[in-house]
Every structure is written in C-alpha cells, then in structure tokens.
One Martini backbone bead per residue (centre of mass of N, CA, C, O) as a GRO file, in nm:
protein
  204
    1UNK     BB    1  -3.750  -0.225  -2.766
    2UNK     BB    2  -3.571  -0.031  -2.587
    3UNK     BB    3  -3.378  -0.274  -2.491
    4UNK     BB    4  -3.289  -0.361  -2.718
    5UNK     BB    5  -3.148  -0.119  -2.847
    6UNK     BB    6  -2.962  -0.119  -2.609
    7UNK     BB    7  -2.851  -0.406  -2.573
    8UNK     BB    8  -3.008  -0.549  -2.367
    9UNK     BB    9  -3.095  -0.847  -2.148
   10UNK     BB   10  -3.359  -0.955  -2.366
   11UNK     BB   11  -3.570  -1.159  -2.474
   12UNK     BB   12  -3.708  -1.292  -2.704
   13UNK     BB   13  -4.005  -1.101  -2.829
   14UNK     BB   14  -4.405  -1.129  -2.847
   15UNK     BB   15  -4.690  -1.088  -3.014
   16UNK     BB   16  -4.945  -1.329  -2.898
   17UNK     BB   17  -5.241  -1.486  -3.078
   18UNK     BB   18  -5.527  -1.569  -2.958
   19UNK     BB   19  -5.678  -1.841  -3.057
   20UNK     BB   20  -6.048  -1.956  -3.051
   21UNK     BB   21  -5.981  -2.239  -3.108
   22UNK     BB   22  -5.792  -2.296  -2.851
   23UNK     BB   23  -5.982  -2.186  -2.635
   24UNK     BB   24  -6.169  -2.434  -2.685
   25UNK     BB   25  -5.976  -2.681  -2.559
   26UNK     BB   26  -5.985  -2.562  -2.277
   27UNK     BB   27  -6.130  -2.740  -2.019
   28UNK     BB   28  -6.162  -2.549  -1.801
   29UNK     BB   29  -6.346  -2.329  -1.756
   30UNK     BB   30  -6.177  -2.105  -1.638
   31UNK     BB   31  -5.982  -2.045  -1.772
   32UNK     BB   32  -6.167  -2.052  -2.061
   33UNK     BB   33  -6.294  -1.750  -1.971
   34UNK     BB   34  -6.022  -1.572  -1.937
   35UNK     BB   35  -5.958  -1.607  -2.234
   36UNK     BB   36  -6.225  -1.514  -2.360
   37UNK     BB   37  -6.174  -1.229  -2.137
   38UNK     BB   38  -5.931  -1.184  -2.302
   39UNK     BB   39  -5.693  -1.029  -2.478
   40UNK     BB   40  -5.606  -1.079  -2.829
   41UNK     BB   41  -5.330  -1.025  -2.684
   42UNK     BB   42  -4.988  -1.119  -2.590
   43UNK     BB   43  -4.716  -1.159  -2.418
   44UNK     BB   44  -4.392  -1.292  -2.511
   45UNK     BB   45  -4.137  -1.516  -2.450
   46UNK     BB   46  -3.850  -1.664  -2.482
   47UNK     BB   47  -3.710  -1.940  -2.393
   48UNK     BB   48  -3.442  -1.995  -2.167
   49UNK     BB   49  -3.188  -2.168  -2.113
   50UNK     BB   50  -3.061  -2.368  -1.948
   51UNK     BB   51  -2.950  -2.225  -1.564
   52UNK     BB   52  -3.199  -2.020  -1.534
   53UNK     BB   53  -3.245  -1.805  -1.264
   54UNK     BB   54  -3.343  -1.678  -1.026
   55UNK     BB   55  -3.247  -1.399  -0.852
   56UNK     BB   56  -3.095  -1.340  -0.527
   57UNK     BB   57  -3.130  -1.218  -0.263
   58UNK     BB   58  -2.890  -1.002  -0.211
   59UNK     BB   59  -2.708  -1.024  -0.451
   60UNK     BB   60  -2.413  -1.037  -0.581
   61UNK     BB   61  -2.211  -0.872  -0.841
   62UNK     BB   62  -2.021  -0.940  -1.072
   63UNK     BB   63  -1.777  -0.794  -1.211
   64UNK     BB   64  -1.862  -0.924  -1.512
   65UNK     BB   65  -2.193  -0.730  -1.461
   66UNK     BB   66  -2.163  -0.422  -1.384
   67UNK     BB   67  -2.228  -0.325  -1.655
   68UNK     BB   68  -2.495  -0.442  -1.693
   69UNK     BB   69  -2.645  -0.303  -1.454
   70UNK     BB   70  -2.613  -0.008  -1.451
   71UNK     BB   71  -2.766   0.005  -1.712
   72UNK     BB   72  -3.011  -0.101  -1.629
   73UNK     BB   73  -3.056   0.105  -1.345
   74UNK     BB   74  -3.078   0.317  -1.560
   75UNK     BB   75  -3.308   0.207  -1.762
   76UNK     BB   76  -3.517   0.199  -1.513
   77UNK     BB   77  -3.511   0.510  -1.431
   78UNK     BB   78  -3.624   0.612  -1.728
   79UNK     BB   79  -3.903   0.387  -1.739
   80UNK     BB   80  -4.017   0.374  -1.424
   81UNK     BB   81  -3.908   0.119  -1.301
   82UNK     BB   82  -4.057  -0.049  -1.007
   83UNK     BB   83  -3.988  -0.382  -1.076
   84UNK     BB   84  -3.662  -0.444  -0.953
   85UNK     BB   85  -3.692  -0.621  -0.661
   86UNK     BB   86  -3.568  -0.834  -0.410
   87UNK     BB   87  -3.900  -0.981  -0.416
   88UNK     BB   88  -3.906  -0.876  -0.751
   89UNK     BB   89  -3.667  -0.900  -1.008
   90UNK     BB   90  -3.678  -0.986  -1.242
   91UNK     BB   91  -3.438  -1.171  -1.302
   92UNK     BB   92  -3.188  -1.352  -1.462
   93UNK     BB   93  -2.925  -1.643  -1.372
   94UNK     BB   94  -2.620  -1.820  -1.489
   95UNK     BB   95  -2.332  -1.723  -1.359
   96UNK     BB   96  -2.297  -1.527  -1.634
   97UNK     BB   97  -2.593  -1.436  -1.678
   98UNK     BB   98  -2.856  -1.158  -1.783
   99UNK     BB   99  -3.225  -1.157  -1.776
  100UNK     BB  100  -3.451  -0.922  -1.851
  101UNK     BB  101  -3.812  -0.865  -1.755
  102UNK     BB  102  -4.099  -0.730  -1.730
  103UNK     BB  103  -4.239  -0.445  -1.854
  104UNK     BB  104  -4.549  -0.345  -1.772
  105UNK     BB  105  -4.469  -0.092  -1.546
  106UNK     BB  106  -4.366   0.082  -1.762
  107UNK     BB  107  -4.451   0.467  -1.738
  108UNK     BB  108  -4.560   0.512  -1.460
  109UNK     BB  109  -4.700   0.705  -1.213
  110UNK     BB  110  -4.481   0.822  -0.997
  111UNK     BB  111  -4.477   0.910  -0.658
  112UNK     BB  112  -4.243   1.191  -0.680
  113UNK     BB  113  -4.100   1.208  -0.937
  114UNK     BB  114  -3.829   1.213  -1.100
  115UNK     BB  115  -3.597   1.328  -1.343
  116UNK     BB  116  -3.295   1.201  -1.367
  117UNK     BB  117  -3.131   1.473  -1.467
  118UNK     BB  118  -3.244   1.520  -1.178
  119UNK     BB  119  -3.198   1.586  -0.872
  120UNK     BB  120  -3.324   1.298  -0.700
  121UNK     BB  121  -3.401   1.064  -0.952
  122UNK     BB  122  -3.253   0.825  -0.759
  123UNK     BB  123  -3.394   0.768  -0.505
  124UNK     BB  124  -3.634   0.537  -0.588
  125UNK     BB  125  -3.307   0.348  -0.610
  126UNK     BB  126  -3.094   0.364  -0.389
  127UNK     BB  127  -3.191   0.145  -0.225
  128UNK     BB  128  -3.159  -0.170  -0.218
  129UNK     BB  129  -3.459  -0.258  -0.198
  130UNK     BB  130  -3.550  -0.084  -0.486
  131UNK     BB  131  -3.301  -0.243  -0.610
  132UNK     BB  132  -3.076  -0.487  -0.718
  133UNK     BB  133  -2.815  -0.255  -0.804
  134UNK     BB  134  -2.807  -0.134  -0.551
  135UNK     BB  135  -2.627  -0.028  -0.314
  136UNK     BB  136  -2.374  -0.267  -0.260
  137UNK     BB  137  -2.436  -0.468  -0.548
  138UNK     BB  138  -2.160  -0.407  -0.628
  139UNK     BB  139  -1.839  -0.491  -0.694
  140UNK     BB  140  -1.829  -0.255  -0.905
  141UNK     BB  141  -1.799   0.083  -1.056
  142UNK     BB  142  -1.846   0.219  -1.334
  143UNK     BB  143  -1.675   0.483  -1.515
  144UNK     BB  144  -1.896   0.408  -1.718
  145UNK     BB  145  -2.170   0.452  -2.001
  146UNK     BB  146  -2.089   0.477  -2.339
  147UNK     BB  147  -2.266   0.269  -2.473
  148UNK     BB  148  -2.537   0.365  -2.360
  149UNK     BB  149  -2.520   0.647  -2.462
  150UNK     BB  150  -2.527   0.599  -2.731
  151UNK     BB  151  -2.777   0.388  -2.769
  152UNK     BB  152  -2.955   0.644  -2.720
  153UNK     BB  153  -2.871   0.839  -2.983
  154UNK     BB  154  -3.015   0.670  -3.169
  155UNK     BB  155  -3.307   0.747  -3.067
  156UNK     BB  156  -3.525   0.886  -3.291
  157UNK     BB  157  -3.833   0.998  -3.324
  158UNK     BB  158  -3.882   0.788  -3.515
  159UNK     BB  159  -3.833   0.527  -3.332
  160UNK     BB  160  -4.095   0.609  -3.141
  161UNK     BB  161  -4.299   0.589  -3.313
  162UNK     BB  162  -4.218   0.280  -3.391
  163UNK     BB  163  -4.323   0.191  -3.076
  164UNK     BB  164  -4.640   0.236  -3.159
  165UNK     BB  165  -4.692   0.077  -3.378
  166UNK     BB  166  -4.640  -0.198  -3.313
  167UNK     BB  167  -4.884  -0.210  -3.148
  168UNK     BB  168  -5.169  -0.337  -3.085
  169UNK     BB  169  -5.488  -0.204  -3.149
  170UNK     BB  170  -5.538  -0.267  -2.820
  171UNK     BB  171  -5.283  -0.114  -2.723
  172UNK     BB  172  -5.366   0.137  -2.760
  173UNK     BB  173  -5.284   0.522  -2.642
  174UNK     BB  174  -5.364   0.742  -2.550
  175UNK     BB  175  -5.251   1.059  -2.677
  176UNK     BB  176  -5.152   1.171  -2.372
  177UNK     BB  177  -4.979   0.942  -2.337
  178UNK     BB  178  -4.811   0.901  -2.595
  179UNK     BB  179  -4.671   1.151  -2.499
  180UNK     BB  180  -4.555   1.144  -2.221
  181UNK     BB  181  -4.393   0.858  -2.318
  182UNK     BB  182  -4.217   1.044  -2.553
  183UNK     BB  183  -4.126   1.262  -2.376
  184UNK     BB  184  -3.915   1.104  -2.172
  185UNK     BB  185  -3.748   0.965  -2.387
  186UNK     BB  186  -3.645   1.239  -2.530
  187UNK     BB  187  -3.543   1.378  -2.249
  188UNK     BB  188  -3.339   1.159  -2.215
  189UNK     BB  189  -3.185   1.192  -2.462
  190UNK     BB  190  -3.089   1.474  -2.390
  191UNK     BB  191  -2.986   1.371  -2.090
  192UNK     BB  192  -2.823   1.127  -2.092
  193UNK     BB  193  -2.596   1.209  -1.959
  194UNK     BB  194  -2.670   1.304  -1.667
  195UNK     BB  195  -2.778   1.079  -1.598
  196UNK     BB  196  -2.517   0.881  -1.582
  197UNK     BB  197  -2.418   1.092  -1.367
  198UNK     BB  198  -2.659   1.001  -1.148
  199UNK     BB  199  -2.625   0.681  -1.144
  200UNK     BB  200  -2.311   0.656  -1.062
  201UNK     BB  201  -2.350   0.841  -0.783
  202UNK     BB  202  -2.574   0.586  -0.675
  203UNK     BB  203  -2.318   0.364  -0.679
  204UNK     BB  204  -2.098   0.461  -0.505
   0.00000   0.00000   0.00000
C-alpha cells in the first residue's frame, strides 16, 4: 500500500482467501497438505501484460527510467528491502516500463541498519551487488526526486494506521512491531529531504 501511494510501479494486488473448498479439490496430497496447513489468506498480484520479464543481471537503466529506479532505491531503503539484489531482483521489465513485486521482506530487523536520513544509511545499498539500482546502472542521476518527497508528505499517521487495519485478522503483527515499523514510516516522513539527498549521494 505504501508503494501505491507513493505512485511506484507495483502490479495491482489482493489479499486472497483460499476456500477450503477449492483446497479440497486439489489431488497431489502434498500439495493438498501445504494449502491445508497453511494461512487462509495469501497475498496476490494481477498478472502483467504480455512482454514483462525479469530484470536482467547488470542491466542498466535506460534514461527514461532513471527516476523511478532511484525513487525505488530510495524507497527499498526506507521499508529496509533488502531482496532487490541483482541474483533476485523482484523487478520486471518490458523494455520501456518498470513492475516491482514481493515486498514480504520488507521492514525486516536488518544487522547494523541505520536510518537513511542519517550518514552511513545507504551503505547496505550502496555497491552494486546490494542493490539492481545501485552505482553504476543508472544511465544519468536524477538531478531530485521532489515528486517522491511530495508523494511521502501526503502519508500522515491516519494514513499509516490505515495500513495496519487493512491486515487480515491472521496477519495482524505485535502491538511492540506495529510500533516499531509505524515509527520508521513516520521518521522517513519527517526527515524524507534528507532521505533523498543521501540517495542521491550514493547514486551520483
């Protein structure tokens, strides 16, 4: 949800209600097992238009996708995605647009983590390997990104609450998490220009 507001290119998507009917359907037994024995309630993307594949290892940025990549780059460390590596990039591409998937990762307790809008926040994304949009593939550096900044400043805390109401019953998270990932969101609000002048940083 955080990634629609901010008008980032994510497929649309649903949390989806698996009926024990249907899993009653399904003949592998293993299978039949896993769906059995798991959450009644899976997340889902619309499927992309024909022409989207995955991102390519080392792939550079065309110019005219430079500004949503370093907005991506800038919002993977934000929410602490660390799972958009060049050998597992989430990230499809029909060679004029951009669809960025799988964000289970993100708001993870990451080791040695620092906030981005403080020195040192972009290190764990800094080199190449770290991250698909790191240092060099960007074919040019955007010279801002205030559509981005602009796009942060519209979430204020009823906007976050309401992203924890959204929650299936099954996935609601500790009120101590619930904290924890409420106040990141709200300090990258408060510090989102220097957030993105320390992206810049580490992409020029």
């Amino acid at each position: 949800m955080i990634a629609k507001d901010l008008d980032l290119p994510v497929p649309e998507f649903f949390a989806v209600q698996v009926d024990p009917e249907f899993v009653e359907t399904i003949r592998e037994p293993i299978i039949r097992d896993l769906f059995s024995n798991s959450d009644t309630f899976a997340f889902g993307s619309a499927q992309l238009p024909t022409g989207f594949a995955v991102w390519g290892t080392d792939q550079s940025v065309p110019e005219a996708l430079c500004q949503t990549a370093a907005e991506i780059y800038t919002f993977d460390a934000i929410v602490i995605n660390g799972d958009r590596r060049p050998e597992n990039p989430n990230c499809m591409f029909s060679g004029s647009e951009i669809a960025i998937i799988d964000h289970e990762l993100c708001f993870s307790q990451e080791l040695f983590w620092r906030a981005p809008w403080i020195e040192g926040g972009f290190d764990s994304r800094r080199q190449p390997q770290q991250h698909i949009f790191a240092k060099p593939r960007l074919t040019s550096c955007p010279a801002d990104l205030n559509r981005f900044e602009d796009a942060w400043n519209t979430i204020d805390e009823g906007r976050v609450d309401a992203y924890f109401r959204a929650l299936p019953p099954s996935w609601k998270l500790e009120n101590h998490e619930a904290d924890r990932i409420r106040g990141i969101i709200l300090d990258s609000r408060a510090n989102i220009h220097e957030v993105v002048e320390r992206a810049l940083g580490a992409l020029r």
